[in-house]
GROMACS .gro file of C-alpha atoms in nm:
model
  387
    1MET     CA    1  10.944  -5.470  -0.207
    2GLN     CA    2  10.634  -5.229  -0.221
    3LEU     CA    3  10.533  -5.418  -0.477
    4PRO     CA    4  10.556  -5.833  -0.334
    5LEU     CA    5  10.359  -5.690  -0.063
    6ILE     CA    6  10.158  -5.616  -0.222
    7LEU     CA    7  10.051  -5.911  -0.420
    8HIS     CA    8  10.106  -6.104  -0.089
    9HIS     CA    9   9.785  -5.888   0.070
   10GLU     CA   10   9.600  -5.932  -0.161
   11LEU     CA   11   9.649  -6.286  -0.291
   12LEU     CA   12   9.587  -6.341   0.107
   13HIS     CA   13   9.278  -6.240  -0.019
   14VAL     CA   14   9.217  -6.405  -0.271
   15LYS     CA   15   9.346  -6.734  -0.106
   16ARG     CA   16   9.074  -6.700   0.172
   17LYS     CA   17   8.778  -6.642  -0.080
   18ASP     CA   18   8.768  -6.292   0.125
   19LEU     CA   19   8.557  -6.097  -0.206
   20TRP     CA   20   8.277  -6.427  -0.194
   21TYR     CA   21   8.230  -6.357   0.175
   22LYS     CA   22   8.156  -6.010   0.136
   23TRP     CA   23   7.932  -6.075  -0.202
   24ILE     CA   24   7.769  -6.354   0.090
   25TYR     CA   25   7.705  -6.071   0.302
   26GLN     CA   26   7.563  -5.866   0.049
   27MET     CA   27   7.315  -6.102  -0.089
   28LEU     CA   28   7.207  -6.144   0.312
   29LEU     CA   29   7.194  -5.749   0.305
   30CYS     CA   30   6.897  -5.754   0.044
   31ILE     CA   31   6.660  -6.022   0.251
   32HIS     CA   32   6.720  -5.877   0.614
   33TRP     CA   33   6.764  -5.476   0.462
   34PHE     CA   34   6.630  -5.400   0.786
   35ASN     CA   35   6.815  -5.498   1.024
   36PRO     CA   36   7.024  -5.229   1.184
   37PHE     CA   37   7.319  -5.580   1.323
   38LEU     CA   38   7.391  -5.612   0.968
   39TYR     CA   39   7.491  -5.291   0.886
   40LEU     CA   40   7.721  -5.349   1.109
   41ALA     CA   41   7.856  -5.673   1.074
   42GLY     CA   42   7.951  -5.523   0.698
   43ARG     CA   43   8.145  -5.309   0.874
   44LYS     CA   44   8.330  -5.518   1.049
   45LEU     CA   45   8.430  -5.730   0.808
   46ASN     CA   46   8.589  -5.531   0.541
   47ILE     CA   47   8.866  -5.492   0.857
   48ASP     CA   48   8.884  -5.707   0.989
   49CYS     CA   49   8.921  -5.886   0.677
   50GLU     CA   50   9.264  -5.683   0.590
   51LEU     CA   51   9.355  -5.703   0.966
   52SER     CA   52   9.388  -6.067   0.939
   53CYS     CA   53   9.556  -6.082   0.582
   54ASP     CA   54   9.749  -5.809   0.773
   55GLU     CA   55   9.844  -6.047   1.029
   56SER     CA   56   9.966  -6.331   0.763
   57VAL     CA   57  10.142  -6.131   0.612
   58LEU     CA   58  10.398  -5.969   0.895
   59ILE     CA   59  10.464  -6.356   1.007
   60HIS     CA   60  10.655  -6.355   0.736
   61LEU     CA   61  10.868  -6.025   0.810
   62THR     CA   62  11.144  -5.871   0.957
   63GLN     CA   63  11.114  -5.601   1.158
   64GLU     CA   64  11.269  -5.422   0.931
   65GLY     CA   65  11.024  -5.587   0.659
   66LYS     CA   66  10.740  -5.469   0.863
   67LYS     CA   67  10.821  -5.116   0.876
   68ALA     CA   68  10.834  -5.131   0.508
   69TYR     CA   69  10.467  -5.248   0.534
   70GLY     CA   70  10.380  -4.993   0.755
   71ASN     CA   71  10.487  -4.730   0.509
   72LEU     CA   72  10.349  -4.943   0.230
   73LEU     CA   73  10.050  -4.825   0.433
   74LEU     CA   74  10.093  -4.458   0.465
   75ASP     CA   75  10.203  -4.408   0.080
   76ALA     CA   76   9.819  -4.579  -0.020
   77ALA     CA   77   9.684  -4.378   0.174
   78SER     CA   78   9.853  -4.052  -0.019
   79TRP     CA   79   9.756  -4.213  -0.266
   80GLY     CA   80   9.412  -4.090  -0.259
   81ILE     CA   81   9.200  -4.316  -0.510
   82ASP     CA   82   8.792  -4.227  -0.480
   83ARG     CA   83   8.671  -4.571  -0.505
   84ASN     CA   84   8.306  -4.658  -0.421
   85ARG     CA   85   8.252  -4.794  -0.033
   86ASN     CA   86   7.909  -4.965  -0.126
   87VAL     CA   87   8.078  -5.189  -0.382
   88PRO     CA   88   8.278  -5.506  -0.223
   89ALA     CA   89   8.589  -5.529  -0.271
   90VAL     CA   90   8.945  -5.572  -0.104
   91THR     CA   91   9.196  -5.270  -0.054
   92LEU     CA   92   9.488  -5.175   0.110
   93LEU     CA   93   9.338  -4.807   0.081
   94GLU     CA   94   9.092  -4.729   0.404
   95LYS     CA   95   8.980  -4.452   0.606
   96LYS     CA   96   9.189  -4.336   0.934
   97GLN     CA   97   9.057  -4.434   1.192
   98ASP     CA   98   9.148  -4.794   1.008
   99LEU     CA   99   9.453  -4.705   0.855
  100LYS     CA  100   9.532  -4.588   1.242
  101GLU     CA  101   9.445  -4.903   1.333
  102ARG     CA  102   9.604  -5.103   1.143
  103LEU     CA  103   9.905  -4.948   1.184
  104ARG     CA  104   9.927  -4.952   1.605
  105GLY     CA  105   9.891  -5.310   1.503
  106ILE     CA  106  10.223  -5.329   1.278
  107LEU     CA  107  10.414  -5.180   1.580
  108GLN     CA  108  10.260  -5.352   1.838
  109TYR     CA  109  10.216  -5.707   1.644
  110LYS     CA  110  10.364  -6.068   1.841
  111LYS     CA  111  10.300  -6.445   1.720
  112LYS     CA  112   9.961  -6.579   1.918
  113SER     CA  113  10.044  -6.857   2.135
  114GLY     CA  114   9.821  -7.189   1.962
  115PHE     CA  115   9.645  -7.223   2.249
  116LYS     CA  116   9.439  -6.835   2.233
  117GLY     CA  117   9.428  -6.925   1.864
  118PHE     CA  118   9.204  -7.186   1.946
  119LEU     CA  119   9.046  -6.969   2.186
  120SER     CA  120   9.023  -6.720   1.928
  121LEU     CA  121   8.760  -6.975   1.725
  122LEU     CA  122   8.581  -7.150   2.005
  123LEU     CA  123   8.462  -6.785   2.064
  124ALA     CA  124   8.393  -6.697   1.727
  125ALA     CA  125   8.219  -7.090   1.735
  126GLY     CA  126   7.999  -6.949   1.999
  127MET     CA  127   7.899  -6.628   1.827
  128LEU     CA  128   7.787  -6.707   1.629
  129GLY     CA  129   7.585  -7.001   1.765
  130LEU     CA  130   7.384  -6.758   1.975
  131SER     CA  131   7.336  -6.586   1.696
  132ALA     CA  132   7.237  -6.804   1.450
  133CYS     CA  133   7.020  -6.956   1.735
  134GLY     CA  134   6.828  -6.633   1.862
  135SER     CA  135   6.694  -6.312   1.836
  136ILE     CA  136   7.023  -6.097   1.770
  137GLN     CA  137   6.953  -5.706   2.024
  138VAL     CA  138   7.211  -5.487   2.079
  139SER     CA  139   7.325  -5.377   2.409
  140PRO     CA  140   7.331  -5.027   2.453
  141ASP     CA  141   7.612  -4.861   2.674
  142SER     CA  142   7.596  -4.762   2.938
  143MET     CA  143   7.531  -4.403   2.845
  144PRO     CA  144   7.596  -4.391   2.346
  145VAL     CA  145   7.628  -4.152   2.169
  146HIS     CA  146   7.510  -4.057   1.797
  147LEU     CA  147   7.687  -3.805   1.657
  148THR     CA  148   7.529  -3.705   1.341
  149GLY     CA  149   7.795  -3.394   1.240
  150GLU     CA  150   7.934  -3.138   1.514
  151GLY     CA  151   7.958  -2.799   1.251
  152ARG     CA  152   8.304  -2.999   1.089
  153GLU     CA  153   8.301  -3.230   0.788
  154ARG     CA  154   8.303  -3.638   0.832
  155GLU     CA  155   8.520  -3.873   0.725
  156ASP     CA  156   8.285  -4.070   0.665
  157ASP     CA  157   7.948  -4.073   0.491
  158SER     CA  158   7.834  -4.297   0.332
  159PHE     CA  159   7.442  -4.485   0.372
  160TRP     CA  160   7.610  -4.848   0.567
  161ASN     CA  161   7.816  -4.619   0.828
  162GLN     CA  162   7.505  -4.408   0.895
  163MET     CA  163   7.271  -4.729   0.916
  164ALA     CA  164   7.559  -4.869   1.060
  165SER     CA  165   7.553  -4.606   1.378
  166TRP     CA  166   7.245  -4.730   1.431
  167VAL     CA  167   7.306  -4.989   1.615
  168ASP     CA  168   7.174  -4.916   1.974
  169SER     CA  169   6.853  -4.955   2.080
  170GLY     CA  170   6.675  -4.624   2.002
  171LEU     CA  171   6.628  -4.307   2.120
  172ASP     CA  172   6.360  -4.372   2.385
  173SER     CA  173   6.570  -4.594   2.601
  174PHE     CA  174   6.840  -4.376   2.565
  175LEU     CA  175   6.695  -4.119   2.741
  176ALA     CA  176   6.517  -4.406   3.023
  177GLN     CA  177   6.902  -4.454   3.095
  178SER     CA  178   6.961  -4.298   3.434
  179VAL     CA  179   7.285  -4.014   3.421
  180GLN     CA  180   7.499  -4.023   3.730
  181VAL     CA  181   7.659  -3.713   3.824
  182ASP     CA  182   7.850  -3.642   4.146
  183LYS     CA  183   7.645  -3.348   4.333
  184GLU     CA  184   7.884  -3.170   4.488
  185GLY     CA  185   8.070  -3.128   4.256
  186GLU     CA  186   8.180  -2.804   4.011
  187ALA     CA  187   7.971  -2.950   3.717
  188TRP     CA  188   7.710  -3.014   3.951
  189GLN     CA  189   7.710  -2.629   4.067
  190ALA     CA  190   7.756  -2.459   3.744
  191TYR     CA  191   7.357  -2.391   3.688
  192ASP     CA  192   7.377  -2.160   4.054
  193LYS     CA  193   7.702  -2.023   3.917
  194ASP     CA  194   7.775  -1.716   3.768
  195GLU     CA  195   8.126  -1.792   3.796
  196ILE     CA  196   8.177  -2.151   3.636
  197ILE     CA  197   7.943  -2.053   3.394
  198ALA     CA  198   8.118  -1.780   3.252
  199GLY     CA  199   8.430  -1.960   3.336
  200GLU     CA  200   8.595  -2.219   3.094
  201ASP     CA  201   8.336  -2.549   3.044
  202VAL     CA  202   8.290  -2.775   3.291
  203ASN     CA  203   8.091  -3.094   3.242
  204ASP     CA  204   8.087  -3.447   3.427
  205GLN     CA  205   7.725  -3.576   3.168
  206TRP     CA  206   7.752  -3.480   2.869
  207HIS     CA  207   7.593  -3.723   2.588
  208MET     CA  208   7.415  -3.627   2.328
  209TYR     CA  209   7.229  -3.936   2.020
  210SER     CA  210   7.153  -3.770   1.727
  211TYR     CA  211   7.327  -3.422   1.763
  212MET     CA  212   7.428  -3.158   1.444
  213GLY     CA  213   7.575  -2.877   1.532
  214GLY     CA  214   7.657  -2.556   1.304
  215ASN     CA  215   7.491  -2.239   1.334
  216ARG     CA  216   7.136  -2.517   1.304
  217ILE     CA  217   7.194  -2.742   1.634
  218LYS     CA  218   6.965  -3.020   1.661
  219CYS     CA  219   6.948  -3.294   1.863
  220SER     CA  220   6.716  -3.554   1.926
  221GLY     CA  221   6.802  -3.637   2.254
  222MET     CA  222   7.112  -3.460   2.535
  223PHE     CA  223   7.180  -3.593   2.855
  224LEU     CA  224   7.404  -3.264   3.022
  225ASN     CA  225   7.558  -3.228   3.366
  226GLY     CA  226   7.788  -2.902   3.392
  227THR     CA  227   7.799  -2.613   3.088
  228ALA     CA  228   7.866  -2.652   2.723
  229SER     CA  229   7.935  -2.412   2.510
  230VAL     CA  230   7.845  -2.428   2.137
  231LEU     CA  231   7.871  -2.078   2.026
  232ILE     CA  232   8.184  -1.820   2.026
  233VAL     CA  233   8.236  -1.497   1.794
  234HIS     CA  234   8.416  -1.253   1.879
  235ALA     CA  235   8.264  -0.903   1.775
  236SER     CA  236   8.526  -0.584   1.660
  237ARG     CA  237   8.188  -0.424   1.703
  238GLU     CA  238   7.815  -0.447   1.896
  239THR     CA  239   7.613  -0.676   1.716
  240GLU     CA  240   7.298  -0.806   1.752
  241LEU     CA  241   7.286  -1.180   1.713
  242GLN     CA  242   6.863  -1.355   1.639
  243VAL     CA  243   6.822  -1.660   1.856
  244ASN     CA  244   6.518  -1.961   1.777
  245SER     CA  245   6.531  -2.240   2.039
  246GLU     CA  246   6.302  -2.482   2.185
  247PHE     CA  247   6.306  -2.823   2.372
  248LYS     CA  248   6.162  -3.095   2.615
  249LEU     CA  249   6.320  -3.084   2.951
  250LEU     CA  250   6.240  -3.416   3.061
  251ASN     CA  251   6.466  -3.409   3.403
  252GLY     CA  252   6.662  -3.171   3.575
  253ARG     CA  253   6.727  -2.795   3.427
  254PHE     CA  254   6.831  -2.672   3.185
  255GLU     CA  255   6.943  -2.321   3.002
  256LEU     CA  256   7.045  -2.178   2.719
  257VAL     CA  257   7.252  -1.881   2.769
  258HIS     CA  258   7.474  -1.587   2.722
  259VAL     CA  259   7.837  -1.473   2.801
  260ALA     CA  260   7.875  -1.102   2.721
  261PRO     CA  261   8.297  -1.011   2.726
  262ASP     CA  262   8.274  -0.859   3.114
  263GLY     CA  263   8.123  -1.190   3.220
  264VAL     CA  264   7.740  -1.092   3.259
  265VAL     CA  265   7.492  -1.481   3.185
  266THR     CA  266   7.197  -1.391   3.020
  267VAL     CA  267   6.971  -1.663   3.037
  268VAL     CA  268   6.800  -1.701   2.700
  269ASN     CA  269   6.559  -1.969   2.742
  270ASP     CA  270   6.511  -2.234   3.032
  271SER     CA  271   6.141  -2.250   3.019
  272GLY     CA  272   6.132  -2.470   2.685
  273GLU     CA  273   5.915  -2.306   2.527
  274LYS     CA  274   5.948  -2.168   2.111
  275GLU     CA  275   6.064  -1.842   2.086
  276THR     CA  276   6.276  -1.588   1.951
  277VAL     CA  277   6.524  -1.425   2.161
  278GLY     CA  278   6.709  -1.096   2.062
  279ILE     CA  279   7.053  -1.046   2.157
  280THR     CA  280   7.324  -0.788   2.189
  281LEU     CA  281   7.659  -0.959   2.148
  282GLU     CA  282   7.890  -0.662   2.293
  283GLU     CA  283   8.273  -0.601   2.151
  284GLY     CA  284   8.482  -0.900   2.254
  285ARG     CA  285   8.419  -1.315   2.340
  286ASN     CA  286   8.089  -1.373   2.370
  287VAL     CA  287   7.967  -1.743   2.391
  288ILE     CA  288   7.616  -1.900   2.401
  289LYS     CA  289   7.629  -2.262   2.593
  290PHE     CA  290   7.347  -2.451   2.716
  291VAL     CA  291   7.431  -2.497   3.056
  292GLY     CA  292   7.227  -2.819   3.243
  293GLN     CA  293   7.178  -2.946   3.662
  294GLU     CA  294   7.106  -3.346   3.622
  295ALA     CA  295   6.953  -3.239   3.235
  296LYS     CA  296   6.707  -3.506   3.014
  297VAL     CA  297   6.649  -3.320   2.700
  298ARG     CA  298   6.403  -3.427   2.410
  299GLY     CA  299   6.384  -3.191   2.074
  300LEU     CA  300   6.660  -2.958   2.104
  301GLN     CA  301   6.732  -2.707   1.830
  302VAL     CA  302   6.926  -2.388   1.856
  303LYS     CA  303   6.916  -2.139   1.497
  304PHE     CA  304   7.123  -1.861   1.553
  305ASP     CA  305   7.117  -1.603   1.293
  306PHE     CA  306   7.385  -1.453   1.161
  307ARG     CA  307   7.693  -1.377   0.937
  308GLU     CA  308   7.958  -1.453   0.992
  309LYS     CA  309   8.143  -1.143   0.817
  310ASP     CA  310   8.033  -0.981   1.089
  311PHE     CA  311   8.273  -1.120   1.260
  312GLU     CA  312   8.583  -1.124   1.353
  313THR     CA  313   8.584  -1.550   1.429
  314VAL     CA  314   8.336  -1.807   1.458
  315PHE     CA  315   8.391  -2.078   1.697
  316TYR     CA  316   8.080  -2.332   1.730
  317SER     CA  317   8.304  -2.534   2.026
  318GLU     CA  318   8.574  -2.447   2.261
  319ASN     CA  319   8.806  -2.742   2.120
  320GLU     CA  320   8.768  -2.558   1.771
  321GLU     CA  321   8.917  -2.250   1.945
  322ARG     CA  322   9.226  -2.402   2.127
  323ALA     CA  323   9.237  -2.564   1.859
  324GLU     CA  324   9.278  -2.229   1.624
  325GLU     CA  325   9.552  -2.104   1.907
  326VAL     CA  326   9.724  -2.386   1.827
  327LYS     CA  327   9.794  -2.313   1.470
  328THR     CA  328   9.890  -1.955   1.530
  329LYS     CA  329  10.142  -2.139   1.802
  330VAL     CA  330  10.260  -2.376   1.512
  331GLU     CA  331  10.301  -2.097   1.283
  332ALA     CA  332  10.509  -1.917   1.485
  333GLY     CA  333  10.719  -2.183   1.562
  334THR     CA  334  10.624  -2.213   1.954
  335ALA     CA  335  10.317  -2.480   1.981
  336GLU     CA  336  10.433  -2.764   2.221
  337LYS     CA  337  10.372  -3.136   2.180
  338ASP     CA  338  10.091  -3.188   2.468
  339GLU     CA  339   9.939  -2.898   2.357
  340VAL     CA  340   9.898  -3.027   1.989
  341LEU     CA  341   9.856  -3.412   2.061
  342GLU     CA  342   9.554  -3.279   2.328
  343ASN     CA  343   9.363  -3.002   1.970
  344ILE     CA  344   9.549  -3.244   1.688
  345THR     CA  345   9.227  -3.394   1.572
  346TYR     CA  346   9.028  -3.050   1.576
  347LEU     CA  347   9.339  -2.953   1.313
  348ASP     CA  348   9.383  -2.915   0.960
  349ASP     CA  349   9.659  -3.178   0.771
  350GLU     CA  350   9.873  -2.926   0.696
  351ILE     CA  351   9.888  -2.793   0.963
  352VAL     CA  352   9.966  -3.170   1.231
  353SER     CA  353  10.236  -3.183   0.958
  354ARG     CA  354  10.425  -2.871   1.055
  355ALA     CA  355  10.329  -2.936   1.418
  356LEU     CA  356  10.547  -3.236   1.369
  357ALA     CA  357  10.833  -3.077   1.194
  358LEU     CA  358  10.815  -2.799   1.452
  359LEU     CA  359  10.852  -3.121   1.698
  360LEU     CA  360  11.078  -3.292   1.477
  361SER     CA  361  11.341  -2.987   1.470
  362GLN     CA  362  11.257  -2.950   1.828
  363GLY     CA  363  11.461  -3.289   1.905
  364GLU     CA  364  11.102  -3.415   2.040
  365GLU     CA  365  11.043  -3.766   2.166
  366PHE     CA  366  10.673  -3.931   2.071
  367LYS     CA  367  10.540  -4.280   2.180
  368ASP     CA  368  10.410  -4.531   1.894
  369ASP     CA  369  10.030  -4.377   1.999
  370GLU     CA  370  10.157  -4.005   1.962
  371LEU     CA  371  10.343  -4.107   1.625
  372LEU     CA  372  10.070  -4.281   1.528
  373ASP     CA  373   9.875  -3.999   1.598
  374LEU     CA  374  10.069  -3.732   1.412
  375ILE     CA  375  10.122  -3.939   1.101
  376ILE     CA  376   9.735  -4.057   1.067
  377TYR     CA  377   9.576  -3.722   1.093
  378SER     CA  378   9.815  -3.510   0.931
  379ASP     CA  379   9.969  -3.449   0.555
  380VAL     CA  380  10.070  -3.822   0.486
  381GLU     CA  381  10.278  -3.727   0.208
  382LEU     CA  382  10.390  -3.388   0.413
  383SER     CA  383  10.461  -3.597   0.687
  384GLY     CA  384  10.659  -3.890   0.550
  385LYS     CA  385  10.879  -3.605   0.357
  386TYR     CA  386  10.999  -3.423   0.724
  387LEU     CA  387  10.986  -3.753   0.909
   0.00000   0.00000   0.00000
């Protein structure tokens, strides 16, 4: 049954001249290469072409046919064909986030009424008219976040997607925005209370513009109200750690601190001046944290000078640490559904597959979105066998 579905999908691309549109887009990009809107438009063009063809295929399928079509998309993802994303193409293969959107579309598919279809066309025409008649301005989110890595590999870090990620209004506009915080909340109180800093991270605002984590942190702009762990090490013996840091504080209060295994909090840098500080890490769990109170920071840089092999474990966020705990529970057969789903983006594909098998054996029931997450973030072939 797969071959007819594949041919149907691909022939729809041919009928609709999708590849021609993509070549036209490339020509426009060559002329307006400086326009960030075009990079975002290109990314949206790819997924919209696929979703449109998916919808046209689904119209003619029974419920069993829709299941087969969803399985086809999963099979296509498991083939793992390496392709050049910069070449205009139409294909069943997609990155995980796009595949997830397409599978959700299959599960939630309903035929559109004629009125809704007409309204969609009318809105599209209006958008095109506005784009053609005026200069393009993209409104930023109330608190946009631009991540360029958090100590983990990105799934698709192509030039085009990097450019598209910078569509918002820029660093100056980002930093010019106001930050709304709860001045009665625990996150606000954290700056003045060591017992809160020493506990689990708590924050009601933590937004970054161009953030790269790991042992060399670089962040062009940041808002923080509360605490955020950026290095967690479990030392088997007393070890020295050199920390180089600098930043420019634009608003509020901000500091870099060390939390010792006994909960003692020591300030590493609260002035922002460029400096190198030596920290003695005692045996046990040591944490380096950002602590802010309505803080607005620019040009933040932190470098940790250490060797990972000197420690039992090294994590760059509480999420990574919790994911390791979930991994251990999965391997021991004691993991629960909620904790797996909460940490799923930080777990390895194979571990997610094993978690799926464990939860199925326990008789767990899943909502559509939960099952999609477990499939998309797992090893597709391995999860297919378990299912």
